[in-house]
PDB file of C-alpha atoms in Angstrom:
ATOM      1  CA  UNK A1269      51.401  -8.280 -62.814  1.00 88.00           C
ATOM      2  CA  UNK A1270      49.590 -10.843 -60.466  1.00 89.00           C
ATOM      3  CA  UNK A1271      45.953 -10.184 -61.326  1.00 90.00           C
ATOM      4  CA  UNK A1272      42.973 -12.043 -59.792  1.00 92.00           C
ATOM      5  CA  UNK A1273      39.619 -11.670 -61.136  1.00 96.00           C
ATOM      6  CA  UNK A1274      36.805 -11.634 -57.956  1.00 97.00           C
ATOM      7  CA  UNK A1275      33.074 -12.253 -58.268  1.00 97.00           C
ATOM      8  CA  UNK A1276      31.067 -10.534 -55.776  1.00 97.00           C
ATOM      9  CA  UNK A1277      27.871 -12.879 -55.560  1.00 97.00           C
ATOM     10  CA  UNK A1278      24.031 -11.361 -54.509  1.00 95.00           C
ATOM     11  CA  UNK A1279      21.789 -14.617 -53.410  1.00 94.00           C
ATOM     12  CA  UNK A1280      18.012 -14.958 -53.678  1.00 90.00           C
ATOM     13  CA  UNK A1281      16.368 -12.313 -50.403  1.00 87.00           C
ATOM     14  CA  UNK A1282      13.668 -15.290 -50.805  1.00 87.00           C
ATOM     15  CA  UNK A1283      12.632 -17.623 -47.868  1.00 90.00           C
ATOM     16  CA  UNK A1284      14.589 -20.801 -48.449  1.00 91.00           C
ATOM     17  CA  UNK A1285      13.357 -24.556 -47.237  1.00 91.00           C
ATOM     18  CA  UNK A1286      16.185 -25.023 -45.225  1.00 93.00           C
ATOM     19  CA  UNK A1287      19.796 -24.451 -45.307  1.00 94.00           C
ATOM     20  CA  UNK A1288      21.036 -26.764 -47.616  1.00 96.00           C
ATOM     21  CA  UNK A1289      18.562 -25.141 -50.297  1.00 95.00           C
ATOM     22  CA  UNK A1290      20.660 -21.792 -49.858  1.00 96.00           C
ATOM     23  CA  UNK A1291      23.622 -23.486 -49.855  1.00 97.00           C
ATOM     24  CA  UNK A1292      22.448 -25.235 -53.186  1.00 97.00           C
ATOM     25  CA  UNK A1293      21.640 -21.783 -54.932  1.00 97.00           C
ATOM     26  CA  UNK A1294      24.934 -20.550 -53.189  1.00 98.00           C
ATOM     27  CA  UNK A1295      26.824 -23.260 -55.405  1.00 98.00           C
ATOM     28  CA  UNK A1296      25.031 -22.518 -58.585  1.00 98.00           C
ATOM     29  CA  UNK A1297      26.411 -18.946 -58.376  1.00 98.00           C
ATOM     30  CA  UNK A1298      29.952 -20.217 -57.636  1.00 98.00           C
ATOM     31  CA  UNK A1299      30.033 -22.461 -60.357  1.00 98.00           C
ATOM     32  CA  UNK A1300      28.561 -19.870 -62.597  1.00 98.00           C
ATOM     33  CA  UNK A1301      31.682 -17.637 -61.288  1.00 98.00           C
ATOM     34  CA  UNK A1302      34.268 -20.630 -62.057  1.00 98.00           C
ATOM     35  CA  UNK A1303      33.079 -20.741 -65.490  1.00 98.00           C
ATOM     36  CA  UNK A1304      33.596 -16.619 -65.990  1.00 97.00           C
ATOM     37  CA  UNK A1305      37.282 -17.016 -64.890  1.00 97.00           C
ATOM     38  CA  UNK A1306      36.837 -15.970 -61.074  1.00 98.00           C
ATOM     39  CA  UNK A1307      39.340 -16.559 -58.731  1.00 98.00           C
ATOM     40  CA  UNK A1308      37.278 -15.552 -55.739  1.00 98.00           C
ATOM     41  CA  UNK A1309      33.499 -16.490 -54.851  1.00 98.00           C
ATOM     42  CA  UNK A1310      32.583 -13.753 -52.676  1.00 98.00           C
ATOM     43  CA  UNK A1311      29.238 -14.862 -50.679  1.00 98.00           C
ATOM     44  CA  UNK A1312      26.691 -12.387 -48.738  1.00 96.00           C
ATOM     45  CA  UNK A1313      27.102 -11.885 -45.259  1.00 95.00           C
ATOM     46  CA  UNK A1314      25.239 -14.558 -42.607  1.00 94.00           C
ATOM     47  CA  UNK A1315      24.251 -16.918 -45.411  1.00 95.00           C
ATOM     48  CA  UNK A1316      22.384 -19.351 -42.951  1.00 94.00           C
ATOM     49  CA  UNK A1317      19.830 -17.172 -42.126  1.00 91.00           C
ATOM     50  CA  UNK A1318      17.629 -18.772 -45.066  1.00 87.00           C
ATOM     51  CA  UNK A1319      14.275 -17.073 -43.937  1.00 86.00           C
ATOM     52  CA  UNK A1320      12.940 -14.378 -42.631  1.00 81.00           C
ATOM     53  CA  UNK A1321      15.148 -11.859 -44.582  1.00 76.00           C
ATOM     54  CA  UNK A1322      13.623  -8.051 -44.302  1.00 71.00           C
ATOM     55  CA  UNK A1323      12.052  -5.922 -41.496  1.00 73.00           C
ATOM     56  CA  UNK A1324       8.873  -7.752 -39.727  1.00 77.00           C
ATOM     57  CA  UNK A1325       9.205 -10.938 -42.288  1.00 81.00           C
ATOM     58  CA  UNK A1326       7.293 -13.290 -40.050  1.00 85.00           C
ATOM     59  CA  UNK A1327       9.077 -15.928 -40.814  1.00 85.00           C
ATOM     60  CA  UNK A1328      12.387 -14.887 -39.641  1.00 85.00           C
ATOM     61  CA  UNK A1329      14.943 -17.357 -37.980  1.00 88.00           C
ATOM     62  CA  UNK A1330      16.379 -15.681 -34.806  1.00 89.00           C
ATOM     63  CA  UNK A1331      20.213 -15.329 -34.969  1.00 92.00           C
ATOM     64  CA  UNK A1332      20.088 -18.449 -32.076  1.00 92.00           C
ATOM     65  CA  UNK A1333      18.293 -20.924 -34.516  1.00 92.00           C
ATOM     66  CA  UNK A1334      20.807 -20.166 -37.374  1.00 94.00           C
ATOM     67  CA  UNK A1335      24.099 -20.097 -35.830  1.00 96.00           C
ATOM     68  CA  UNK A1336      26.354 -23.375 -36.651  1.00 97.00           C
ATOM     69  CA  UNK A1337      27.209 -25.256 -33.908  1.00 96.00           C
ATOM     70  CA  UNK A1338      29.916 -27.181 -36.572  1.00 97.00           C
ATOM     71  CA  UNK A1339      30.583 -24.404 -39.467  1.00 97.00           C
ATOM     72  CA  UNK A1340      32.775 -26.645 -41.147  1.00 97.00           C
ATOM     73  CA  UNK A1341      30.291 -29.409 -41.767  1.00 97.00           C
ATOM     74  CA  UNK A1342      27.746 -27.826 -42.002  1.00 97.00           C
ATOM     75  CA  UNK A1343      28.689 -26.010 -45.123  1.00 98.00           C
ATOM     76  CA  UNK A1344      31.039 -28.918 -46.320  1.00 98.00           C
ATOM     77  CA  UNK A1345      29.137 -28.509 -49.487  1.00 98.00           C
ATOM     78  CA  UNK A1346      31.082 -24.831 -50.340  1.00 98.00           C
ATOM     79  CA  UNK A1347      34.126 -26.599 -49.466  1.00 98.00           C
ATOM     80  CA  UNK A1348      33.882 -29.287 -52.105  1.00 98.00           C
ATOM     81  CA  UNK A1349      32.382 -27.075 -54.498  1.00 98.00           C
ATOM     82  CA  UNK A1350      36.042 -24.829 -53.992  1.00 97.00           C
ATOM     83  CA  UNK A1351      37.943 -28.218 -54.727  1.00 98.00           C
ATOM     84  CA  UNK A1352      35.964 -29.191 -57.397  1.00 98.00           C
ATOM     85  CA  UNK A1353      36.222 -26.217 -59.605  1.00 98.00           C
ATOM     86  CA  UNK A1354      39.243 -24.866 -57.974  1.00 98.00           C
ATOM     87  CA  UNK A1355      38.255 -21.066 -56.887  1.00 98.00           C
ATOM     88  CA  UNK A1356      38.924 -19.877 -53.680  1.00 98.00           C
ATOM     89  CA  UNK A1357      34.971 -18.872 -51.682  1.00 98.00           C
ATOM     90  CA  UNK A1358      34.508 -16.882 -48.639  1.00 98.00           C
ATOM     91  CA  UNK A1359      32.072 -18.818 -45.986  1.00 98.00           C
ATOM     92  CA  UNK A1360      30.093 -16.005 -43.970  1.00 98.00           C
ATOM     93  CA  UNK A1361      28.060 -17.691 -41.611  1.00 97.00           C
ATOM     94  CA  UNK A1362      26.632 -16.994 -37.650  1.00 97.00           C
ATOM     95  CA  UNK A1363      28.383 -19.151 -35.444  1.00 98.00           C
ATOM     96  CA  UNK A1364      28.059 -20.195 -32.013  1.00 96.00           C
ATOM     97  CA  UNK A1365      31.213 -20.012 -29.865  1.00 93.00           C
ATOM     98  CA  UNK A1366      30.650 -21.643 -26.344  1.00 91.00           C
ATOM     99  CA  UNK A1367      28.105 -19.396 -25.408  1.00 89.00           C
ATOM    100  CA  UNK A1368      28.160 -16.600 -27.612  1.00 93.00           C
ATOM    101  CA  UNK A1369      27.153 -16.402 -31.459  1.00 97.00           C
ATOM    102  CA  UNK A1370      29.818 -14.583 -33.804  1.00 98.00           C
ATOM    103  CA  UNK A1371      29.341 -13.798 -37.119  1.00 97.00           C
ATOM    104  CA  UNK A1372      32.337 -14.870 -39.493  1.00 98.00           C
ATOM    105  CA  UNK A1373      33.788 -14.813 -42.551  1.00 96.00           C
ATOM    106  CA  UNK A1374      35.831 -17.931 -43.520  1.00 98.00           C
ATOM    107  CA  UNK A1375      38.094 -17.260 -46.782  1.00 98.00           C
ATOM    108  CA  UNK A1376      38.486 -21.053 -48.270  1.00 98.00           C
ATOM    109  CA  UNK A1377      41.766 -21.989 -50.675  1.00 98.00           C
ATOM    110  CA  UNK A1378      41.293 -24.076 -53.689  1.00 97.00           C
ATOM    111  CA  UNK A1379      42.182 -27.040 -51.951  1.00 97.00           C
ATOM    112  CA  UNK A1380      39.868 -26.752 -49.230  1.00 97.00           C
ATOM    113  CA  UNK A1381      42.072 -25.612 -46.768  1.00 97.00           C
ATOM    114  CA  UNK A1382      41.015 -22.637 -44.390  1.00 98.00           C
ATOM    115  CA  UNK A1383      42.498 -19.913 -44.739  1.00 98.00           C
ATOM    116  CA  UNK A1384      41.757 -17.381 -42.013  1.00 97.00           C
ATOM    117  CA  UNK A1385      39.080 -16.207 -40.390  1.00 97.00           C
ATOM    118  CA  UNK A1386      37.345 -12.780 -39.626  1.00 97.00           C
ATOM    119  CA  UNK A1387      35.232 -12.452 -36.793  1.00 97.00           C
ATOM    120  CA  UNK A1388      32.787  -8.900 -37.376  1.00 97.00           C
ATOM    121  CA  UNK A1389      34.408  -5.976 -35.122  1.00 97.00           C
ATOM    122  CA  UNK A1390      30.938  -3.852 -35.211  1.00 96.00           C
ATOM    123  CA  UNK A1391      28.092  -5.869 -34.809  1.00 96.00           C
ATOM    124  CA  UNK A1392      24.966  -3.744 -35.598  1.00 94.00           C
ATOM    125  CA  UNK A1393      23.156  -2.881 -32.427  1.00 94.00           C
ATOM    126  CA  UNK A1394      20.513  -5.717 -33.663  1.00 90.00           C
ATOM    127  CA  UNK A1395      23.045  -8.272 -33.481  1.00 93.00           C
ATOM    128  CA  UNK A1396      24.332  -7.182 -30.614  1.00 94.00           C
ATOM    129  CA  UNK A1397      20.839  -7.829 -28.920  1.00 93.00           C
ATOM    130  CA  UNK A1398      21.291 -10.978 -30.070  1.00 91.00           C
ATOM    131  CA  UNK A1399      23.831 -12.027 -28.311  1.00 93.00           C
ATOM    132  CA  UNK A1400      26.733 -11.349 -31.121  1.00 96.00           C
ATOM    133  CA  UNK A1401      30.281 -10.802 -29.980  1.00 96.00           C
ATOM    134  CA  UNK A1402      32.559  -8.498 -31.301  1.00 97.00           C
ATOM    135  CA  UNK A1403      35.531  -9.781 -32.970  1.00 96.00           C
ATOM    136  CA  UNK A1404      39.107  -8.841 -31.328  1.00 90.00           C
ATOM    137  CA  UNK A1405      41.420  -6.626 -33.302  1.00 83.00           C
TER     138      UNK A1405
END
């Protein structure tokens, strides 16, 4: 039998400096699952939106101000982190796309190679005011 052992990992619902901070606290948890034996680093949905998280927070980011322009570079930090310890991470991040946002989930190899891509089917209606796409079945 081919098992694989998946951690699921919860960040900090706290307002973070910036992006990179999240992404730092992002790579704490994934080493923390390397060291347990996970295959898979499993990370929370839209993990650039760093502030603002929970109804009226007044210091939310708007779904505009987070999206990546350049996913890839901007979170070159999980990729390495994948290489380094050798799990496989999902990236779930907002996007922009031309001139739409999409919010995506990016499962990462080992190696650093990308995998595939998911783009959500079912925005919530919030998102959707937004100005998030649907993925395509």
């Amino acid at each position: 039998m081919n098992t694989k052992t998946i951690s699921v990992i919860a960040l900090s619902n706290r307002d973070f400096p910036n992006f990179a901070a999240k992404l730092a606290e992002a790579v704490q948890w994934i080493e923390i699952a390397a060291a347990q034996g996970a295959d898979l680093a499993v990370l929370p949905e839209a993990i650039n939106l760093h502030r603002g998280d929970g109804p009226n927070n007044p210091n939310a980011l708007s779904f505009a101000e987070a999206a990546l322009e350049d996913w890839e570079r901007e979170t070159a930090v999980l990729f390495e982190t994948a290489v380094r310890l050798q799990i496989a991470v999902t990236i779930p991040v907002l996007i922009k796309e031309g001139q739409h946002l999409a919010n995506c989930f990016f499962a990462v190899a080992k190696d650093g190679r990308v995998l595939g891509r998911y783009q959500k089917m079912q925005p919530a209606a919030g998102e959707l005011e937004c100005g998030v796409q649907p993925g395509k079945p």
